[in-house]
Short mmCIF file of C-alpha atoms in Angstrom, two decimals:
data_model
loop_
_atom_site.label_atom_id
_atom_site.label_comp_id
_atom_site.label_asym_id
_atom_site.label_seq_id
_atom_site.Cartn_x
_atom_site.Cartn_y
_atom_site.Cartn_z
CA MET A 190 -17.55 -2.96 -0.04
CA GLU A 191 -19.61 -0.03 -1.32
CA SER A 192 -23.98 -0.62 -1.34
CA ASN A 193 -25.91 1.37 -4.39
CA SER A 194 -28.58 0.26 -1.40
CA HIS A 195 -29.21 0.17 2.32
CA PRO A 196 -29.49 -3.79 2.77
CA SER A 197 -30.46 -3.73 6.61
CA CYS A 198 -34.10 -2.02 7.79
CA ALA A 199 -31.80 -0.48 10.98
CA PRO A 200 -30.34 3.23 10.41
CA PRO A 201 -27.16 3.99 9.23
CA VAL A 202 -23.85 5.55 10.97
CA LEU A 203 -22.27 8.67 9.52
CA ALA A 204 -18.77 7.22 9.76
CA VAL A 205 -15.88 10.17 9.55
CA ASP A 206 -12.00 9.18 9.53
CA ILE A 207 -10.22 12.90 9.87
CA GLY A 208 -7.47 12.73 8.84
CA GLY A 209 -4.18 15.92 8.70
CA THR A 210 -4.64 16.58 5.33
CA LYS A 211 -7.99 14.48 4.44
CA ILE A 212 -11.94 14.25 5.99
CA LEU A 213 -13.55 11.23 4.25
CA THR A 214 -17.07 10.66 5.05
CA ALA A 215 -19.57 7.62 4.69
CA LEU A 216 -22.70 6.33 5.34
CA VAL A 217 -22.24 2.96 6.60
CA SER A 218 -24.42 -0.32 7.21
CA THR A 219 -24.90 -2.65 10.06
CA ASN A 220 -23.40 -4.70 7.86
CA GLY A 221 -20.13 -2.51 7.40
CA ASP A 222 -20.70 -1.56 4.06
CA ILE A 223 -20.23 1.61 2.72
CA ILE A 224 -24.03 3.58 0.91
CA ALA A 225 -22.18 6.79 -0.04
CA ARG A 226 -19.39 8.24 0.94
CA ASP A 227 -16.74 11.98 0.45
CA TYR A 228 -13.76 13.11 0.80
CA ALA A 229 -13.06 17.14 1.64
CA SER A 230 -9.27 18.74 2.75
CA THR A 231 -8.81 19.17 6.41
CA PRO A 232 -8.88 23.09 6.46
CA SER A 233 -5.30 23.78 6.51
CA GLN A 234 -3.93 25.72 9.97
CA LYS A 235 -7.37 27.12 10.62
CA SER A 236 -9.78 25.95 14.31
CA ALA A 237 -11.16 22.98 15.59
CA GLU A 238 -14.52 24.46 14.38
CA ALA A 239 -14.01 24.74 10.48
CA VAL A 240 -13.46 21.52 10.82
CA VAL A 241 -16.44 20.27 13.33
CA GLN A 242 -17.73 22.64 10.17
CA GLN A 243 -16.13 20.66 7.01
CA VAL A 244 -17.95 17.62 8.45
CA ALA A 245 -21.15 19.03 9.23
CA GLU A 246 -21.07 19.44 4.73
CA ALA A 247 -19.59 17.01 4.08
CA ALA A 248 -22.71 14.75 5.80
CA GLU A 249 -24.67 16.88 3.90
CA ARG A 250 -22.66 15.60 1.19
CA VAL A 251 -23.58 12.09 1.53
CA MET A 252 -27.02 12.03 2.84
CA GLY A 253 -28.51 14.50 -0.53
CA LYS A 254 -26.66 10.95 -1.94
CA THR A 255 -29.29 9.23 -0.63
CA ARG A 256 -32.09 11.41 0.02
CA GLY A 257 -35.33 9.13 -0.17
CA ARG A 258 -32.92 5.42 0.03
CA VAL A 259 -32.63 5.29 3.46
CA GLY A 260 -33.16 6.72 6.87
CA GLN A 261 -31.41 9.70 8.18
CA PRO A 262 -28.22 8.28 10.12
CA SER A 263 -28.41 7.05 13.78
CA ALA A 264 -24.95 8.53 15.18
CA VAL A 265 -22.36 10.02 14.27
CA ALA A 266 -18.93 7.84 14.80
CA ALA A 267 -15.17 9.44 14.36
CA ALA A 268 -11.76 8.23 14.42
CA VAL A 269 -9.94 11.03 14.52
CA ALA A 270 -5.57 11.68 14.57
CA GLY A 271 -4.67 11.79 18.09
CA LEU A 272 -4.45 10.61 21.82
CA ILE A 273 -8.28 10.74 22.65
CA GLU A 274 -9.23 10.72 27.03
CA ILE A 275 -12.21 7.91 25.61
CA ARG A 276 -14.42 8.85 28.67
CA ASN A 277 -15.01 12.61 27.90
CA GLY A 278 -14.98 12.83 24.76
CA VAL A 279 -12.09 14.94 24.49
CA VAL A 280 -8.62 14.97 22.04
CA THR A 281 -5.76 15.87 24.11
CA THR A 282 -3.08 16.25 20.83
CA SER A 283 -2.41 15.65 17.88
CA PRO A 284 1.13 15.53 15.64
CA ASN A 285 -1.39 16.27 12.80
CA LEU A 286 -3.91 18.44 13.56
CA PRO A 287 -2.60 21.01 15.90
CA MET A 288 -5.77 22.77 16.41
CA PHE A 289 -6.47 20.16 18.24
CA HIS A 290 -5.43 20.95 21.55
CA ASP A 291 -7.63 19.61 24.87
CA THR A 292 -10.71 19.67 22.63
CA PRO A 293 -14.03 18.67 23.50
CA ALA A 294 -14.26 17.23 19.43
CA ARG A 295 -17.25 14.75 20.10
CA SER A 296 -19.92 17.37 21.91
CA MET A 297 -18.70 19.59 19.32
CA LEU A 298 -19.93 16.96 16.55
CA GLU A 299 -22.94 15.97 18.75
CA GLU A 300 -23.61 19.82 19.16
CA ARG A 301 -23.66 20.40 15.48
CA LEU A 302 -24.70 17.27 14.31
CA GLY A 303 -27.55 16.21 15.95
CA LEU A 304 -26.91 12.79 16.01
CA LYS A 305 -24.84 10.44 19.22
CA ALA A 306 -21.26 10.88 18.65
CA PHE A 307 -19.28 8.26 19.46
CA LEU A 308 -15.44 9.50 18.83
CA LEU A 309 -12.30 6.85 18.72
CA ASN A 310 -8.47 6.98 17.52
CA ASP A 311 -8.00 6.87 13.83
CA ALA A 312 -4.95 3.59 14.61
CA THR A 313 -7.72 2.22 16.98
CA ALA A 314 -10.88 2.72 14.74
CA ALA A 315 -8.90 1.15 11.23
CA THR A 316 -7.78 -2.04 14.16
CA TRP A 317 -11.54 -2.63 14.89
CA GLY A 318 -12.59 -2.00 10.90
CA GLU A 319 -9.61 -5.53 9.95
CA TYR A 320 -10.17 -7.69 12.70
CA ARG A 321 -14.51 -7.51 12.07
CA LEU A 322 -14.89 -7.33 8.33
CA GLY A 323 -10.76 -7.23 7.37
CA ALA A 324 -7.96 -9.37 7.77
CA GLY A 325 -8.75 -10.24 10.99
CA ARG A 326 -11.88 -11.57 10.59
CA GLY A 327 -12.19 -15.18 12.94
CA THR A 328 -8.49 -14.14 14.82
CA LYS A 329 -9.39 -14.13 19.05
CA ASP A 330 -6.40 -11.69 19.53
CA LEU A 331 -4.84 -9.03 16.79
CA ILE A 332 -2.83 -6.11 17.00
CA PHE A 333 -2.56 -3.58 14.64
CA ILE A 334 -0.27 -1.77 13.07
CA THR A 335 -0.49 1.36 10.60
CA VAL A 336 2.62 2.03 8.44
CA SER A 337 2.37 6.30 7.55
CA THR A 338 4.43 9.39 8.19
CA GLY A 339 3.19 7.70 11.66
CA ILE A 340 2.73 4.55 12.67
CA GLY A 341 0.19 3.53 14.57
CA GLY A 342 -1.86 0.77 16.03
CA GLY A 343 -4.71 -0.99 18.20
CA ILE A 344 -4.60 -3.83 20.43
CA VAL A 345 -8.10 -7.12 20.27
CA MET A 346 -7.81 -9.24 22.90
CA ASP A 347 -10.09 -12.50 23.11
CA GLY A 348 -12.38 -10.79 21.31
CA ARG A 349 -12.35 -6.93 23.07
CA LEU A 350 -11.22 -3.91 21.23
CA CYS A 351 -8.05 -2.43 24.23
CA GLN A 352 -8.39 0.98 24.46
CA GLY A 353 -6.35 1.56 28.29
CA THR A 354 -7.43 2.85 31.12
CA CYS A 355 -7.90 6.67 29.47
CA GLY A 356 -7.99 5.59 26.02
CA ALA A 357 -4.65 5.51 24.72
CA ALA A 358 -2.91 2.26 24.13
CA GLY A 359 -1.77 0.99 20.54
CA GLU A 360 0.41 3.41 20.13
CA VAL A 361 2.66 1.10 18.78
CA GLY A 362 4.91 3.49 17.48
CA HIS A 363 5.67 5.43 20.13
CA MET A 364 7.72 2.12 21.32
CA ILE A 365 11.88 2.81 22.36
CA VAL A 366 13.78 0.21 19.26
CA CYS A 367 17.18 2.00 19.10
CA ASP A 368 17.54 3.64 23.12
CA GLY A 369 18.90 6.85 21.56
CA GLY A 370 18.61 6.59 18.06
CA PRO A 371 16.73 9.23 15.49
CA GLU A 372 14.63 11.34 17.23
CA CYS A 373 10.69 11.18 17.37
CA SER A 374 8.47 14.02 16.88
CA CYS A 375 6.95 13.41 20.28
CA GLY A 376 10.58 13.84 21.76
CA ASN A 377 12.28 10.52 22.22
CA ARG A 378 14.93 8.77 20.79
CA GLY A 379 14.79 5.65 19.61
CA CYS A 380 11.12 4.36 18.71
CA LEU A 381 9.73 2.60 15.77
CA GLU A 382 8.23 5.54 14.13
CA ALA A 383 11.72 7.08 14.17
CA LEU A 384 13.43 4.41 12.18
CA ALA A 385 10.72 2.45 10.28
CA SER A 386 7.24 4.88 9.08
CA GLY A 387 7.21 7.01 5.38
CA THR A 388 8.74 9.76 7.09
CA ALA A 389 11.84 7.87 8.59
CA ILE A 390 12.34 6.51 5.01
CA ALA A 391 12.73 9.64 3.61
CA ARG A 392 14.71 10.47 6.62
CA GLU A 393 17.02 8.58 5.64
CA ALA A 394 16.77 9.06 1.97
CA GLN A 395 17.68 12.03 2.40
CA GLU A 396 20.54 12.29 3.63
CA HIS A 397 22.04 9.22 1.44
CA VAL A 398 21.71 12.14 -1.02
CA ALA A 399 23.12 14.48 0.69
CA ARG A 400 26.38 12.64 2.16
CA GLY A 401 26.65 12.61 -1.94
CA ALA A 402 25.87 8.92 -1.70
CA GLU A 403 25.65 7.34 -5.48
CA THR A 404 22.28 6.72 -5.57
CA SER A 405 18.66 7.61 -8.35
CA ILE A 406 16.45 8.78 -5.36
CA SER A 407 16.54 12.46 -6.08
CA ARG A 408 16.93 11.65 -9.90
CA LEU A 409 13.48 10.32 -8.99
CA ALA A 410 12.40 12.66 -6.86
CA GLY A 411 12.53 15.13 -8.98
CA ARG A 412 12.21 18.83 -8.03
CA ARG A 413 9.93 17.43 -5.22
CA PRO A 414 10.70 15.80 -1.30
CA ILE A 415 12.32 12.08 -1.38
CA THR A 416 9.73 10.90 0.38
CA ALA A 417 8.75 6.33 1.24
CA GLU A 418 7.64 6.00 -2.55
CA VAL A 419 10.44 7.08 -3.78
CA VAL A 420 12.65 5.03 -2.29
CA ALA A 421 9.97 2.01 -3.01
CA THR A 422 10.91 2.97 -6.38
CA ALA A 423 14.66 3.19 -7.50
CA ALA A 424 14.47 0.51 -4.47
CA LYS A 425 12.56 -2.25 -7.18
CA ALA A 426 14.96 -0.88 -9.59
CA GLY A 427 17.06 -1.75 -8.08
CA ASP A 428 19.22 1.90 -6.65
CA ALA A 429 21.62 -0.39 -3.13
CA ILE A 430 21.29 2.53 -1.32
CA ALA A 431 17.53 2.72 -1.03
CA GLN A 432 17.54 -0.89 -1.07
CA GLN A 433 19.90 -0.81 2.07
CA VAL A 434 17.89 2.45 3.32
CA ILE A 435 14.27 -0.09 3.24
CA SER A 436 16.35 -2.44 4.63
CA ARG A 437 17.21 -0.97 8.14
CA ALA A 438 13.51 0.41 8.09
CA ALA A 439 12.53 -2.95 7.58
CA TYR A 440 15.20 -4.89 10.31
CA TYR A 441 13.87 -2.44 13.50
CA LEU A 442 9.68 -2.75 12.52
CA GLY A 443 11.24 -6.75 13.38
CA ILE A 444 12.16 -5.33 16.33
CA GLY A 445 9.07 -3.56 17.22
CA LEU A 446 6.94 -7.17 15.85
CA MET A 447 8.75 -8.62 18.05
CA ASN A 448 7.96 -6.56 20.97
CA LEU A 449 4.53 -7.19 20.67
CA VAL A 450 4.58 -11.39 20.34
CA HIS A 451 6.17 -11.89 23.05
CA ILE A 452 4.48 -8.91 25.65
CA PHE A 453 0.46 -10.30 23.49
CA ASN A 454 1.22 -13.21 21.57
CA PRO A 455 -1.06 -12.65 19.62
CA ASP A 456 -2.85 -15.24 16.02
CA MET A 457 -2.60 -11.82 13.93
CA ILE A 458 -0.25 -8.35 13.55
CA VAL A 459 -1.92 -7.21 10.86
CA ILE A 460 -0.05 -4.55 8.96
CA GLY A 461 -1.79 -1.35 6.67
CA GLY A 462 -0.21 2.40 5.78
CA GLY A 463 0.32 3.81 2.91
CA VAL A 464 4.38 2.25 3.52
CA SER A 465 3.32 -1.30 3.75
CA GLN A 466 2.10 -0.66 -0.44
CA MET A 467 6.43 -1.80 -0.24
CA GLY A 468 4.49 -5.85 0.44
CA GLU A 469 6.62 -7.97 1.47
CA MET A 470 10.30 -6.28 0.35
CA LEU A 471 9.40 -4.52 3.78
CA LEU A 472 7.09 -7.57 4.86
CA GLU A 473 9.63 -10.20 4.35
CA PRO A 474 13.38 -9.10 6.15
CA ALA A 475 10.40 -7.70 9.51
CA ARG A 476 8.84 -11.90 9.84
CA SER A 477 12.70 -12.71 9.34
CA VAL A 478 13.27 -10.60 12.47
CA VAL A 479 10.79 -12.24 14.64
CA GLN A 480 11.52 -15.24 13.54
CA ASP A 481 15.44 -15.15 14.31
CA LYS A 482 14.91 -13.34 18.02
CA ALA A 483 11.27 -13.38 19.69
CA PHE A 484 11.23 -16.73 21.88
CA ARG A 485 9.96 -19.34 19.22
CA LEU A 486 6.69 -20.65 20.78
CA PRO A 487 4.69 -17.06 20.31
CA SER A 488 6.90 -16.67 17.11
CA GLY A 489 5.87 -20.48 15.94
CA SER A 490 2.60 -19.14 15.53
CA VAL A 491 1.11 -15.73 15.04
CA ARG A 492 0.48 -14.87 11.04
CA ILE A 493 2.24 -11.42 9.70
CA VAL A 494 -0.14 -10.42 6.85
CA PRO A 495 -0.60 -7.69 5.57
CA ALA A 496 -4.00 -5.75 5.53
CA LYS A 497 -7.43 -6.24 3.53
CA MET A 498 -9.31 -3.26 3.41
CA GLY A 499 -6.52 -0.08 2.67
CA ILE A 500 -8.70 3.55 3.40
CA ASN A 501 -11.73 1.31 4.55
CA ALA A 502 -10.78 0.51 7.14
CA GLY A 503 -11.65 3.35 10.03
CA ILE A 504 -14.73 5.19 8.90
CA VAL A 505 -15.58 0.96 8.39
CA GLY A 506 -13.44 0.29 12.10
CA ALA A 507 -15.41 3.79 13.15
CA ALA A 508 -19.58 2.67 12.01
CA LEU A 509 -19.04 -0.16 13.43
CA TYR A 510 -17.65 0.64 17.19
CA ALA A 511 -20.73 2.81 16.65
CA PHE A 512 -23.38 0.15 16.01
CA GLU A 513 -22.12 -2.58 18.88
CA SER A 514 -21.42 -0.21 21.70
CA ALA A 515 -25.10 1.30 21.27
CA THR A 516 -26.31 -2.21 20.81
CA ASN A 517 -24.43 -3.53 23.79
CA GLY A 518 -25.02 -0.37 25.87
CA MET A 519 -21.81 0.61 25.55
CA ALA A 520 -21.62 4.35 26.95
CA GLN A 521 -18.98 7.02 25.89
#
């Protein structure tokens, strides 16, 4: 969804997806086309000011690629990995961005870039992207789950993005699905993230290796750390331990999905994130748990499908959110 020219007379939005390791910046048109983009590394162990400066430099590079072809952006839309107090534009905490702690990110971006800024959680932004232009097109009620290093999500009900009272809705990774289970990064035990994320898969595989289990996982990893991708490669090659690890993660993912089906009764649940690249090896057993354990009426109507937009979901979703918020007069 990348275009060489801006197809609309309306000015684009400068969209930024700020993650723990990378910053993706793009100019996005009103219909969701990516006009130009830039990748940069997130400043490691530095201040929030350094991150905003990196965003400003990326914005200059992106706009330099389109100078003379499109006008100046109308706003900046930032998707940030963390808990956001949406009314005040403050990132209260972010496990992947420790420099963002009670940080007024929205006002910092506005001051540095000279543009009106819109701020939302990265998984929430990706939810809106998948709903508007991805796998969820045509649905009314959708839940998006990103299964990656951690697990995040977002909710759309009756065509509206649900952000909750203070912007913290959709933290599906921190529902407890196994009381007394492994410790989660949030401090609780048995969260979905602690049992079904890429980090959880890698941790359990490492535990099997440490116990001397007969598996190809350590050989495939070599001198690199064991990752969920390595476990998936071993599982596809028939490694029984790797298959067991993924089966367990898929089971708990299914338990989480069952809870969401019971609470929200959505048309669709979209699964994205790096771990979702395992495909049916992960999704099919998770669907089976929903079919086996959820009530027949809601489980029979929900579709559980892979995401379609990949890394574009966050920046496109953030841009569309900014366009639509401005058009509808929804102040942030």
